[in-house]
Amino acid sequence: MQSHLCKLLNIQYPIFQGAMAWVADADLASAVSNAGGLGIVGTGHDTPEIVAEKIADIKAKTTKPFGVNIMLLNPHVQEVVDVVCQSGVKVVTTGAGSPGKYMDKFKAAGIIVIPVVASVALARRMENDGADAIIVEGMEAGGHIGKSTTMALLPQVVDAVSVPVIAAGGIGDGRGMAAAYMLGASGIQVGTRFVVAKESNAHANFKQAILKAKDIDTVITGQLTGHPVRVLRNKLTREYLQAEKEETSKESPDFERLENMARGALRRAVVEGDKIRGSMMAGQIAGLISKEQTCHDIIQDYMRECSETIQKQIEYWSK
């Protein structure tokens, strides 16, 4: 199943690991890259010094291709871009905006740029700005999300751009991967399933919450503030949703109240293992995940199940 995307990135399998804050460190990303996928180091709001340390860390753990995710709302984004361009990184994914103003610098450094988008209009803009590929993320995903579903948005973006498109959000196994291929994707990005990988440093409590999750165990918070986030249900989400309801009824909502409730919640979940007041970001496919595996086994499962699913459909329709 070698694709143009695999040749572009020099990877064995068309599977990206999502740049999940506090989760996508060098240990996880290098394990994914060593298993043949594209591991991605998340940088969030890191300072340029921390980003340089993270890049050095993953370089010490893999000789395979890897990517670095740059959050464009990072107050240090200009300095982070400079560090990445000077470090020899070959692939950059971006979130929270357009990397257009940095595209010339990326290209001069020989970097492949792959933005994450949640709409057709933004996908077109990214291609016009010089993106080499596009990650389409639907609202089934964990963490910050848009308004469209992956399966509805994906074929529309595929029709709108000429660069490879990577599907993200709601792809929990090889069957979902096969569906993404049928809709025109060149690859997939996986988040939640890699959170519970054996090489993931996410707290055991967070992993267990995902492994025990059912199909209806995620909710969306932050819709009032305009920054919706999909997370697993817990005491924090119940209190937050109640607060959102109360603030919605006011003429002047107290956004600071909501921000204070969410501040530091992701770290509490991922690092401290707080299942009560932590923000356990996870996708709707959490109910599909029932075991902790190595990154190698996860990728192999995706590829095997995808191939088997496609083959079964070919046999069915050829009867």
PDB file of C-alpha atoms in Angstrom:
ATOM      1  CA  MET A   1       0.000   0.000   0.000  1.00  0.00           C
ATOM      2  CA  GLN A   2       2.805   2.373  -0.891  1.00  0.00           C
ATOM      3  CA  SER A   3       1.330   5.761  -1.736  1.00  0.00           C
ATOM      4  CA  HIS A   4       2.633   9.030  -3.100  1.00  0.00           C
ATOM      5  CA  LEU A   5       2.526  10.262   0.478  1.00  0.00           C
ATOM      6  CA  CYS A   6       4.891   7.517   1.643  1.00  0.00           C
ATOM      7  CA  LYS A   7       7.345   8.357  -1.145  1.00  0.00           C
ATOM      8  CA  LEU A   8       7.095  12.071  -0.357  1.00  0.00           C
ATOM      9  CA  LEU A   9       7.929  11.516   3.305  1.00  0.00           C
ATOM     10  CA  ASN A  10      10.153   8.445   2.897  1.00  0.00           C
ATOM     11  CA  ILE A  11       8.025   6.447   5.360  1.00  0.00           C
ATOM     12  CA  GLN A  12       6.897   2.835   5.114  1.00  0.00           C
ATOM     13  CA  TYR A  13       3.254   3.218   6.145  1.00  0.00           C
ATOM     14  CA  PRO A  14       0.859   6.150   5.542  1.00  0.00           C
ATOM     15  CA  ILE A  15       0.079   6.584   9.230  1.00  0.00           C
ATOM     16  CA  PHE A  16       0.787   9.784  11.174  1.00  0.00           C
ATOM     17  CA  GLN A  17       0.756  10.061  14.963  1.00  0.00           C
ATOM     18  CA  GLY A  18      -1.173  13.101  16.143  1.00  0.00           C
ATOM     19  CA  ALA A  19       0.669  15.920  17.907  1.00  0.00           C
ATOM     20  CA  MET A  20      -1.202  15.604  21.205  1.00  0.00           C
ATOM     21  CA  ALA A  21      -0.150  18.101  23.866  1.00  0.00           C
ATOM     22  CA  TRP A  22       1.737  16.521  26.800  1.00  0.00           C
ATOM     23  CA  VAL A  23       1.565  13.140  24.998  1.00  0.00           C
ATOM     24  CA  ALA A  24       3.450  13.565  21.699  1.00  0.00           C
ATOM     25  CA  ASP A  25       6.965  13.521  23.117  1.00  0.00           C
ATOM     26  CA  ALA A  26      10.170  12.066  21.664  1.00  0.00           C
ATOM     27  CA  ASP A  27       9.544   8.634  23.197  1.00  0.00           C
ATOM     28  CA  LEU A  28       6.198   8.176  21.473  1.00  0.00           C
ATOM     29  CA  ALA A  29       7.117   9.913  18.215  1.00  0.00           C
ATOM     30  CA  SER A  30      10.355   7.949  17.797  1.00  0.00           C
ATOM     31  CA  ALA A  31       8.508   4.674  18.459  1.00  0.00           C
ATOM     32  CA  VAL A  32       5.994   5.491  15.717  1.00  0.00           C
ATOM     33  CA  SER A  33       8.746   6.479  13.287  1.00  0.00           C
ATOM     34  CA  ASN A  34      10.779   3.372  14.090  1.00  0.00           C
ATOM     35  CA  ALA A  35       7.651   1.306  13.392  1.00  0.00           C
ATOM     36  CA  GLY A  36       7.375   2.781   9.898  1.00  0.00           C
ATOM     37  CA  GLY A  37       4.881   5.593  10.427  1.00  0.00           C
ATOM     38  CA  LEU A  38       5.463   9.319  10.877  1.00  0.00           C
ATOM     39  CA  GLY A  39       6.014  10.209  14.511  1.00  0.00           C
ATOM     40  CA  ILE A  40       5.288  13.841  15.317  1.00  0.00           C
ATOM     41  CA  VAL A  41       6.645  15.821  18.271  1.00  0.00           C
ATOM     42  CA  GLY A  42       4.194  18.330  19.701  1.00  0.00           C
ATOM     43  CA  THR A  43       5.480  21.747  20.778  1.00  0.00           C
ATOM     44  CA  GLY A  44       2.348  23.597  21.920  1.00  0.00           C
ATOM     45  CA  HIS A  45       3.359  26.833  23.630  1.00  0.00           C
ATOM     46  CA  ASP A  46       6.961  25.698  24.182  1.00  0.00           C
ATOM     47  CA  THR A  47       9.806  28.177  24.185  1.00  0.00           C
ATOM     48  CA  PRO A  48      12.376  27.853  21.385  1.00  0.00           C
ATOM     49  CA  GLU A  49      14.853  26.390  23.898  1.00  0.00           C
ATOM     50  CA  ILE A  50      12.464  23.573  24.822  1.00  0.00           C
ATOM     51  CA  VAL A  51      11.681  22.905  21.159  1.00  0.00           C
ATOM     52  CA  ALA A  52      15.406  22.587  20.429  1.00  0.00           C
ATOM     53  CA  GLU A  53      15.716  20.079  23.300  1.00  0.00           C
ATOM     54  CA  LYS A  54      12.782  18.036  22.006  1.00  0.00           C
ATOM     55  CA  ILE A  55      14.262  17.879  18.510  1.00  0.00           C
ATOM     56  CA  ALA A  56      17.634  16.792  19.869  1.00  0.00           C
ATOM     57  CA  ASP A  57      15.866  14.145  21.976  1.00  0.00           C
ATOM     58  CA  ILE A  58      14.014  12.525  19.076  1.00  0.00           C
ATOM     59  CA  LYS A  59      17.104  12.651  16.847  1.00  0.00           C
ATOM     60  CA  ALA A  60      18.885  10.604  19.508  1.00  0.00           C
ATOM     61  CA  LYS A  61      16.098   7.994  19.429  1.00  0.00           C
ATOM     62  CA  THR A  62      15.450   7.490  15.721  1.00  0.00           C
ATOM     63  CA  THR A  63      17.134   7.834  12.360  1.00  0.00           C
ATOM     64  CA  LYS A  64      13.757   7.534  10.620  1.00  0.00           C
ATOM     65  CA  PRO A  65      11.731  10.476   9.283  1.00  0.00           C
ATOM     66  CA  PHE A  66       9.731  12.378  11.905  1.00  0.00           C
ATOM     67  CA  GLY A  67       7.781  15.601  12.071  1.00  0.00           C
ATOM     68  CA  VAL A  68       7.432  18.563  14.416  1.00  0.00           C
ATOM     69  CA  ASN A  69       4.082  20.212  15.027  1.00  0.00           C
ATOM     70  CA  ILE A  70       4.070  23.986  15.366  1.00  0.00           C
ATOM     71  CA  MET A  71       1.111  25.630  17.081  1.00  0.00           C
ATOM     72  CA  LEU A  72       0.782  28.947  15.284  1.00  0.00           C
ATOM     73  CA  LEU A  73      -0.836  30.623  18.317  1.00  0.00           C
ATOM     74  CA  ASN A  74       2.329  30.010  20.333  1.00  0.00           C
ATOM     75  CA  PRO A  75       3.570  33.452  21.500  1.00  0.00           C
ATOM     76  CA  HIS A  76       7.083  32.253  20.592  1.00  0.00           C
ATOM     77  CA  VAL A  77       6.095  31.016  17.138  1.00  0.00           C
ATOM     78  CA  GLN A  78       8.595  33.145  15.195  1.00  0.00           C
ATOM     79  CA  GLU A  79      11.510  31.892  17.279  1.00  0.00           C
ATOM     80  CA  VAL A  80      10.191  28.306  17.164  1.00  0.00           C
ATOM     81  CA  VAL A  81      10.025  28.452  13.366  1.00  0.00           C
ATOM     82  CA  ASP A  82      13.634  29.648  13.294  1.00  0.00           C
ATOM     83  CA  VAL A  83      14.761  26.782  15.551  1.00  0.00           C
ATOM     84  CA  VAL A  84      12.937  24.190  13.457  1.00  0.00           C
ATOM     85  CA  CYS A  85      14.328  25.559  10.206  1.00  0.00           C
ATOM     86  CA  GLN A  86      17.872  25.504  11.574  1.00  0.00           C
ATOM     87  CA  SER A  87      17.611  22.021  13.095  1.00  0.00           C
ATOM     88  CA  GLY A  88      17.362  19.916   9.946  1.00  0.00           C
ATOM     89  CA  VAL A  89      13.755  18.851  10.565  1.00  0.00           C
ATOM     90  CA  LYS A  90      12.244  17.637   7.278  1.00  0.00           C
ATOM     91  CA  VAL A  91       8.498  17.651   8.061  1.00  0.00           C
ATOM     92  CA  VAL A  92       6.355  20.217   9.847  1.00  0.00           C
ATOM     93  CA  THR A  93       2.664  20.016  10.641  1.00  0.00           C
ATOM     94  CA  THR A  94       0.856  23.135  11.805  1.00  0.00           C
ATOM     95  CA  GLY A  95      -2.295  23.940  13.731  1.00  0.00           C
ATOM     96  CA  ALA A  96      -4.387  26.932  14.805  1.00  0.00           C
ATOM     97  CA  GLY A  97      -4.022  29.092  11.728  1.00  0.00           C
ATOM     98  CA  SER A  98      -2.153  29.455   8.463  1.00  0.00           C
ATOM     99  CA  PRO A  99       1.614  28.934   8.110  1.00  0.00           C
ATOM    100  CA  GLY A 100       1.596  31.116   4.996  1.00  0.00           C
ATOM    101  CA  LYS A 101       3.805  33.869   6.422  1.00  0.00           C
ATOM    102  CA  TYR A 102       6.496  31.290   7.248  1.00  0.00           C
ATOM    103  CA  MET A 103       6.223  29.260   4.048  1.00  0.00           C
ATOM    104  CA  ASP A 104       9.198  30.836   2.274  1.00  0.00           C
ATOM    105  CA  LYS A 105      11.387  30.130   5.291  1.00  0.00           C
ATOM    106  CA  PHE A 106      10.186  26.519   5.491  1.00  0.00           C
ATOM    107  CA  LYS A 107      10.767  25.957   1.789  1.00  0.00           C
ATOM    108  CA  ALA A 108      14.238  27.493   1.929  1.00  0.00           C
ATOM    109  CA  ALA A 109      15.066  24.976   4.662  1.00  0.00           C
ATOM    110  CA  GLY A 110      13.758  22.095   2.540  1.00  0.00           C
ATOM    111  CA  ILE A 111      10.860  21.378   4.910  1.00  0.00           C
ATOM    112  CA  ILE A 112       7.662  19.605   3.853  1.00  0.00           C
ATOM    113  CA  VAL A 113       4.713  21.554   5.291  1.00  0.00           C
ATOM    114  CA  ILE A 114       1.443  19.829   6.191  1.00  0.00           C
ATOM    115  CA  PRO A 115      -1.210  22.012   7.894  1.00  0.00           C
ATOM    116  CA  VAL A 116      -4.206  20.676   9.825  1.00  0.00           C
ATOM    117  CA  VAL A 117      -7.532  22.083   8.562  1.00  0.00           C
ATOM    118  CA  ALA A 118     -11.194  21.784   9.460  1.00  0.00           C
ATOM    119  CA  SER A 119     -12.815  23.285   6.357  1.00  0.00           C
ATOM    120  CA  VAL A 120     -12.645  23.240   2.563  1.00  0.00           C
ATOM    121  CA  ALA A 121     -11.909  26.968   2.397  1.00  0.00           C
ATOM    122  CA  LEU A 122      -8.898  26.628   4.690  1.00  0.00           C
ATOM    123  CA  ALA A 123      -7.643  23.606   2.742  1.00  0.00           C
ATOM    124  CA  ARG A 124      -7.719  25.614  -0.495  1.00  0.00           C
ATOM    125  CA  ARG A 125      -5.925  28.492   1.191  1.00  0.00           C
ATOM    126  CA  MET A 126      -3.235  26.156   2.530  1.00  0.00           C
ATOM    127  CA  GLU A 127      -2.616  24.694  -0.915  1.00  0.00           C
ATOM    128  CA  ASN A 128      -2.378  28.173  -2.415  1.00  0.00           C
ATOM    129  CA  ASP A 129       0.093  29.113   0.317  1.00  0.00           C
ATOM    130  CA  GLY A 130       2.324  26.209  -0.708  1.00  0.00           C
ATOM    131  CA  ALA A 131       1.336  23.301   1.559  1.00  0.00           C
ATOM    132  CA  ASP A 132       2.712  19.953   0.381  1.00  0.00           C
ATOM    133  CA  ALA A 133      -0.191  17.977   1.852  1.00  0.00           C
ATOM    134  CA  ILE A 134      -3.261  18.619   4.020  1.00  0.00           C
ATOM    135  CA  ILE A 135      -4.486  16.958   7.224  1.00  0.00           C
ATOM    136  CA  VAL A 136      -8.282  17.028   7.393  1.00  0.00           C
ATOM    137  CA  GLU A 137      -9.519  16.677  10.964  1.00  0.00           C
ATOM    138  CA  GLY A 138     -13.168  16.063  11.766  1.00  0.00           C
ATOM    139  CA  MET A 139     -15.077  16.650  14.959  1.00  0.00           C
ATOM    140  CA  GLU A 140     -14.876  12.965  15.930  1.00  0.00           C
ATOM    141  CA  ALA A 141     -11.300  13.636  17.039  1.00  0.00           C
ATOM    142  CA  GLY A 142     -10.162  14.191  20.593  1.00  0.00           C
ATOM    143  CA  GLY A 143      -8.980  17.624  21.694  1.00  0.00           C
ATOM    144  CA  HIS A 144      -9.706  20.829  19.779  1.00  0.00           C
ATOM    145  CA  ILE A 145     -12.164  20.212  16.960  1.00  0.00           C
ATOM    146  CA  GLY A 146     -14.101  21.863  14.160  1.00  0.00           C
ATOM    147  CA  LYS A 147     -17.762  21.497  13.234  1.00  0.00           C
ATOM    148  CA  SER A 148     -17.721  18.994  10.355  1.00  0.00           C
ATOM    149  CA  THR A 149     -17.376  15.224  10.585  1.00  0.00           C
ATOM    150  CA  THR A 150     -14.351  13.543   9.031  1.00  0.00           C
ATOM    151  CA  MET A 151     -16.365  11.418   6.615  1.00  0.00           C
ATOM    152  CA  ALA A 152     -18.357  14.427   5.360  1.00  0.00           C
ATOM    153  CA  LEU A 153     -15.421  16.837   5.141  1.00  0.00           C
ATOM    154  CA  LEU A 154     -12.771  14.494   3.744  1.00  0.00           C
ATOM    155  CA  PRO A 155     -14.182  13.896   0.232  1.00  0.00           C
ATOM    156  CA  GLN A 156     -14.983  17.596  -0.148  1.00  0.00           C
ATOM    157  CA  VAL A 157     -11.387  18.547   0.616  1.00  0.00           C
ATOM    158  CA  VAL A 158     -10.073  15.785  -1.660  1.00  0.00           C
ATOM    159  CA  ASP A 159     -12.148  17.266  -4.489  1.00  0.00           C
ATOM    160  CA  ALA A 160     -10.977  20.809  -3.711  1.00  0.00           C
ATOM    161  CA  VAL A 161      -7.182  20.341  -3.639  1.00  0.00           C
ATOM    162  CA  SER A 162      -4.567  18.508  -5.687  1.00  0.00           C
ATOM    163  CA  VAL A 163      -2.085  17.720  -2.889  1.00  0.00           C
ATOM    164  CA  PRO A 164      -2.272  14.511  -0.792  1.00  0.00           C
ATOM    165  CA  VAL A 165      -4.911  14.563   1.943  1.00  0.00           C
ATOM    166  CA  ILE A 166      -4.522  12.832   5.304  1.00  0.00           C
ATOM    167  CA  ALA A 167      -7.694  11.908   7.201  1.00  0.00           C
ATOM    168  CA  ALA A 168      -7.842  12.488  10.962  1.00  0.00           C
ATOM    169  CA  GLY A 169     -10.557  12.027  13.550  1.00  0.00           C
ATOM    170  CA  GLY A 170     -12.640   8.918  14.179  1.00  0.00           C
ATOM    171  CA  ILE A 171     -10.259   6.422  12.555  1.00  0.00           C
ATOM    172  CA  GLY A 172      -9.827   3.823  15.258  1.00  0.00           C
ATOM    173  CA  ASP A 173      -8.873   0.769  13.234  1.00  0.00           C
ATOM    174  CA  GLY A 174      -8.135  -0.554   9.746  1.00  0.00           C
ATOM    175  CA  ARG A 175     -11.791  -0.438   8.755  1.00  0.00           C
ATOM    176  CA  GLY A 176     -11.804   3.313   9.299  1.00  0.00           C
ATOM    177  CA  MET A 177      -8.550   3.556   7.380  1.00  0.00           C
ATOM    178  CA  ALA A 178     -10.106   1.685   4.461  1.00  0.00           C
ATOM    179  CA  ALA A 179     -13.100   4.028   4.545  1.00  0.00           C
ATOM    180  CA  ALA A 180     -10.768   7.025   4.429  1.00  0.00           C
ATOM    181  CA  TYR A 181      -9.006   5.541   1.405  1.00  0.00           C
ATOM    182  CA  MET A 182     -12.358   5.034  -0.339  1.00  0.00           C
ATOM    183  CA  LEU A 183     -13.081   8.736   0.186  1.00  0.00           C
ATOM    184  CA  GLY A 184      -9.797   9.745  -1.414  1.00  0.00           C
ATOM    185  CA  ALA A 185      -7.348  10.008   1.491  1.00  0.00           C
ATOM    186  CA  SER A 186      -3.671   9.237   0.934  1.00  0.00           C
ATOM    187  CA  GLY A 187      -3.091   8.400   4.593  1.00  0.00           C
ATOM    188  CA  ILE A 188      -4.466   8.762   8.111  1.00  0.00           C
ATOM    189  CA  GLN A 189      -3.534  10.483  11.355  1.00  0.00           C
ATOM    190  CA  VAL A 190      -4.129   8.648  14.623  1.00  0.00           C
ATOM    191  CA  GLY A 191      -4.327  10.226  18.061  1.00  0.00           C
ATOM    192  CA  THR A 192      -6.317   8.448  20.759  1.00  0.00           C
ATOM    193  CA  ARG A 193      -5.066   4.958  19.973  1.00  0.00           C
ATOM    194  CA  PHE A 194      -1.458   6.103  20.295  1.00  0.00           C
ATOM    195  CA  VAL A 195      -2.214   7.654  23.703  1.00  0.00           C
ATOM    196  CA  VAL A 196      -2.526   4.125  25.086  1.00  0.00           C
ATOM    197  CA  ALA A 197       0.550   2.792  23.271  1.00  0.00           C
ATOM    198  CA  LYS A 198       3.085   1.110  25.526  1.00  0.00           C
ATOM    199  CA  GLU A 199       5.671   3.728  24.545  1.00  0.00           C
ATOM    200  CA  SER A 200       3.318   6.570  25.487  1.00  0.00           C
ATOM    201  CA  ASN A 201       4.230   8.388  28.701  1.00  0.00           C
ATOM    202  CA  ALA A 202       0.623   9.398  29.366  1.00  0.00           C
ATOM    203  CA  HIS A 203      -0.377   8.574  32.941  1.00  0.00           C
ATOM    204  CA  ALA A 204      -1.744   5.068  33.512  1.00  0.00           C
ATOM    205  CA  ASN A 205      -5.002   6.540  34.863  1.00  0.00           C
ATOM    206  CA  PHE A 206      -5.561   8.409  31.599  1.00  0.00           C
ATOM    207  CA  LYS A 207      -4.814   5.288  29.572  1.00  0.00           C
ATOM    208  CA  GLN A 208      -7.224   3.204  31.661  1.00  0.00           C
ATOM    209  CA  ALA A 209      -9.975   5.795  31.219  1.00  0.00           C
ATOM    210  CA  ILE A 210      -9.637   5.430  27.442  1.00  0.00           C
ATOM    211  CA  LEU A 211      -9.494   1.639  27.594  1.00  0.00           C
ATOM    212  CA  LYS A 212     -12.687   1.541  29.677  1.00  0.00           C
ATOM    213  CA  ALA A 213     -14.551   4.141  27.590  1.00  0.00           C
ATOM    214  CA  LYS A 214     -17.767   3.322  25.755  1.00  0.00           C
ATOM    215  CA  ASP A 215     -19.183   4.822  22.576  1.00  0.00           C
ATOM    216  CA  ILE A 216     -21.058   7.621  24.397  1.00  0.00           C
ATOM    217  CA  ASP A 217     -18.339   8.553  26.892  1.00  0.00           C
ATOM    218  CA  THR A 218     -17.013  11.683  25.173  1.00  0.00           C
ATOM    219  CA  VAL A 219     -18.527  15.162  25.330  1.00  0.00           C
ATOM    220  CA  ILE A 220     -17.731  18.524  23.747  1.00  0.00           C
ATOM    221  CA  THR A 221     -16.850  21.426  26.021  1.00  0.00           C
ATOM    222  CA  GLY A 222     -15.891  24.991  25.168  1.00  0.00           C
ATOM    223  CA  GLN A 223     -18.532  25.650  22.525  1.00  0.00           C
ATOM    224  CA  LEU A 224     -19.550  28.935  24.149  1.00  0.00           C
ATOM    225  CA  THR A 225     -15.980  30.245  24.048  1.00  0.00           C
ATOM    226  CA  GLY A 226     -15.575  29.242  20.403  1.00  0.00           C
ATOM    227  CA  HIS A 227     -12.888  26.671  21.220  1.00  0.00           C
ATOM    228  CA  PRO A 228     -14.709  23.318  21.344  1.00  0.00           C
ATOM    229  CA  VAL A 229     -12.804  20.389  22.811  1.00  0.00           C
ATOM    230  CA  ARG A 230     -13.768  16.695  22.844  1.00  0.00           C
ATOM    231  CA  VAL A 231     -12.956  14.960  26.128  1.00  0.00           C
ATOM    232  CA  LEU A 232     -13.999  11.981  28.228  1.00  0.00           C
ATOM    233  CA  ARG A 233     -16.812  12.627  30.696  1.00  0.00           C
ATOM    234  CA  ASN A 234     -15.885  13.245  34.336  1.00  0.00           C
ATOM    235  CA  LYS A 235     -16.680  15.605  37.199  1.00  0.00           C
ATOM    236  CA  LEU A 236     -14.846  18.473  35.514  1.00  0.00           C
ATOM    237  CA  THR A 237     -16.866  18.174  32.291  1.00  0.00           C
ATOM    238  CA  ARG A 238     -20.153  18.045  34.240  1.00  0.00           C
ATOM    239  CA  GLU A 239     -19.253  21.195  36.149  1.00  0.00           C
ATOM    240  CA  TYR A 240     -17.938  22.918  33.024  1.00  0.00           C
ATOM    241  CA  LEU A 241     -21.032  22.133  30.945  1.00  0.00           C
ATOM    242  CA  GLN A 242     -23.251  23.402  33.755  1.00  0.00           C
ATOM    243  CA  ALA A 243     -21.192  26.594  33.938  1.00  0.00           C
ATOM    244  CA  GLU A 244     -21.469  27.000  30.152  1.00  0.00           C
ATOM    245  CA  LYS A 245     -25.242  26.658  30.418  1.00  0.00           C
ATOM    246  CA  GLU A 246     -25.359  29.308  33.131  1.00  0.00           C
ATOM    247  CA  GLU A 247     -23.121  31.720  31.222  1.00  0.00           C
ATOM    248  CA  THR A 248     -25.067  31.224  27.979  1.00  0.00           C
ATOM    249  CA  SER A 249     -28.152  32.669  29.648  1.00  0.00           C
ATOM    250  CA  LYS A 250     -26.315  35.861  30.607  1.00  0.00           C
ATOM    251  CA  GLU A 251     -26.153  38.988  28.487  1.00  0.00           C
ATOM    252  CA  SER A 252     -22.400  39.166  29.161  1.00  0.00           C
ATOM    253  CA  PRO A 253     -20.970  35.661  29.700  1.00  0.00           C
ATOM    254  CA  ASP A 254     -18.094  35.355  32.156  1.00  0.00           C
ATOM    255  CA  PHE A 255     -15.516  33.749  29.865  1.00  0.00           C
ATOM    256  CA  GLU A 256     -12.813  34.109  32.509  1.00  0.00           C
ATOM    257  CA  ARG A 257     -14.792  31.774  34.777  1.00  0.00           C
ATOM    258  CA  LEU A 258     -14.724  29.120  32.067  1.00  0.00           C
ATOM    259  CA  GLU A 259     -11.068  29.662  31.279  1.00  0.00           C
ATOM    260  CA  ASN A 260     -10.135  29.288  34.947  1.00  0.00           C
ATOM    261  CA  MET A 261     -11.984  25.979  35.121  1.00  0.00           C
ATOM    262  CA  ALA A 262     -10.049  24.617  32.150  1.00  0.00           C
ATOM    263  CA  ARG A 263      -6.637  26.063  32.961  1.00  0.00           C
ATOM    264  CA  GLY A 264      -4.051  23.333  33.527  1.00  0.00           C
ATOM    265  CA  ALA A 265      -6.668  20.577  33.165  1.00  0.00           C
ATOM    266  CA  LEU A 266      -4.934  18.746  30.313  1.00  0.00           C
ATOM    267  CA  ARG A 267      -1.674  18.485  32.238  1.00  0.00           C
ATOM    268  CA  ARG A 268      -3.581  17.222  35.256  1.00  0.00           C
ATOM    269  CA  ALA A 269      -4.970  14.384  33.131  1.00  0.00           C
ATOM    270  CA  VAL A 270      -1.894  13.407  31.103  1.00  0.00           C
ATOM    271  CA  VAL A 271       0.889  13.999  33.611  1.00  0.00           C
ATOM    272  CA  GLU A 272      -0.769  13.731  37.025  1.00  0.00           C
ATOM    273  CA  GLY A 273      -3.428  11.158  36.154  1.00  0.00           C
ATOM    274  CA  ASP A 274      -6.304  13.173  37.605  1.00  0.00           C
ATOM    275  CA  LYS A 275      -9.429  11.462  36.232  1.00  0.00           C
ATOM    276  CA  ILE A 276     -11.769  13.710  38.236  1.00  0.00           C
ATOM    277  CA  ARG A 277     -10.598  17.230  37.389  1.00  0.00           C
ATOM    278  CA  GLY A 278      -8.331  16.526  34.442  1.00  0.00           C
ATOM    279  CA  SER A 279      -9.218  17.187  30.811  1.00  0.00           C
ATOM    280  CA  MET A 280      -8.928  13.713  29.275  1.00  0.00           C
ATOM    281  CA  MET A 281      -8.893  14.560  25.584  1.00  0.00           C
ATOM    282  CA  ALA A 282      -9.958  11.543  23.522  1.00  0.00           C
ATOM    283  CA  GLY A 283     -11.830  10.849  20.308  1.00  0.00           C
ATOM    284  CA  GLN A 284     -15.151   9.136  19.760  1.00  0.00           C
ATOM    285  CA  ILE A 285     -13.318   5.959  18.768  1.00  0.00           C
ATOM    286  CA  ALA A 286     -12.185   5.469  22.387  1.00  0.00           C
ATOM    287  CA  GLY A 287     -14.860   2.786  22.646  1.00  0.00           C
ATOM    288  CA  LEU A 288     -13.003   0.749  20.018  1.00  0.00           C
ATOM    289  CA  ILE A 289      -9.795   0.616  22.039  1.00  0.00           C
ATOM    290  CA  SER A 290      -9.553  -2.263  24.480  1.00  0.00           C
ATOM    291  CA  LYS A 291      -5.842  -2.982  24.908  1.00  0.00           C
ATOM    292  CA  GLU A 292      -2.451  -1.348  25.283  1.00  0.00           C
ATOM    293  CA  GLN A 293      -0.097  -2.223  22.406  1.00  0.00           C
ATOM    294  CA  THR A 294       3.290  -1.219  21.072  1.00  0.00           C
ATOM    295  CA  CYS A 295       3.344   1.365  18.296  1.00  0.00           C
ATOM    296  CA  HIS A 296       4.612  -1.363  15.966  1.00  0.00           C
ATOM    297  CA  ASP A 297       1.621  -3.585  16.713  1.00  0.00           C
ATOM    298  CA  ILE A 298      -0.829  -0.698  16.392  1.00  0.00           C
ATOM    299  CA  ILE A 299       0.486   0.203  12.941  1.00  0.00           C
ATOM    300  CA  GLN A 300       0.544  -3.410  11.825  1.00  0.00           C
ATOM    301  CA  ASP A 301      -3.061  -3.857  12.986  1.00  0.00           C
ATOM    302  CA  TYR A 302      -4.150  -0.826  10.968  1.00  0.00           C
ATOM    303  CA  MET A 303      -2.419  -2.044   7.832  1.00  0.00           C
ATOM    304  CA  ARG A 304      -3.639  -5.638   8.131  1.00  0.00           C
ATOM    305  CA  GLU A 305      -7.241  -4.693   8.909  1.00  0.00           C
ATOM    306  CA  CYS A 306      -7.292  -2.107   6.140  1.00  0.00           C
ATOM    307  CA  SER A 307      -6.018  -4.586   3.572  1.00  0.00           C
ATOM    308  CA  GLU A 308      -8.441  -7.296   4.731  1.00  0.00           C
ATOM    309  CA  THR A 309     -11.386  -4.899   4.645  1.00  0.00           C
ATOM    310  CA  ILE A 310     -10.636  -3.765   1.105  1.00  0.00           C
ATOM    311  CA  GLN A 311     -10.093  -7.351  -0.044  1.00  0.00           C
ATOM    312  CA  LYS A 312     -13.402  -8.481   1.467  1.00  0.00           C
ATOM    313  CA  GLN A 313     -15.233  -5.704  -0.366  1.00  0.00           C
ATOM    314  CA  ILE A 314     -13.554  -6.614  -3.643  1.00  0.00           C
ATOM    315  CA  GLU A 315     -14.613 -10.259  -3.173  1.00  0.00           C
ATOM    316  CA  TYR A 316     -18.145  -9.247  -2.206  1.00  0.00           C
ATOM    317  CA  TRP A 317     -18.706  -7.002  -5.207  1.00  0.00           C
ATOM    318  CA  SER A 318     -17.086  -9.431  -7.635  1.00  0.00           C
ATOM    319  CA  LYS A 319     -19.634 -12.163  -6.858  1.00  0.00           C
TER     320      LYS A 319
END
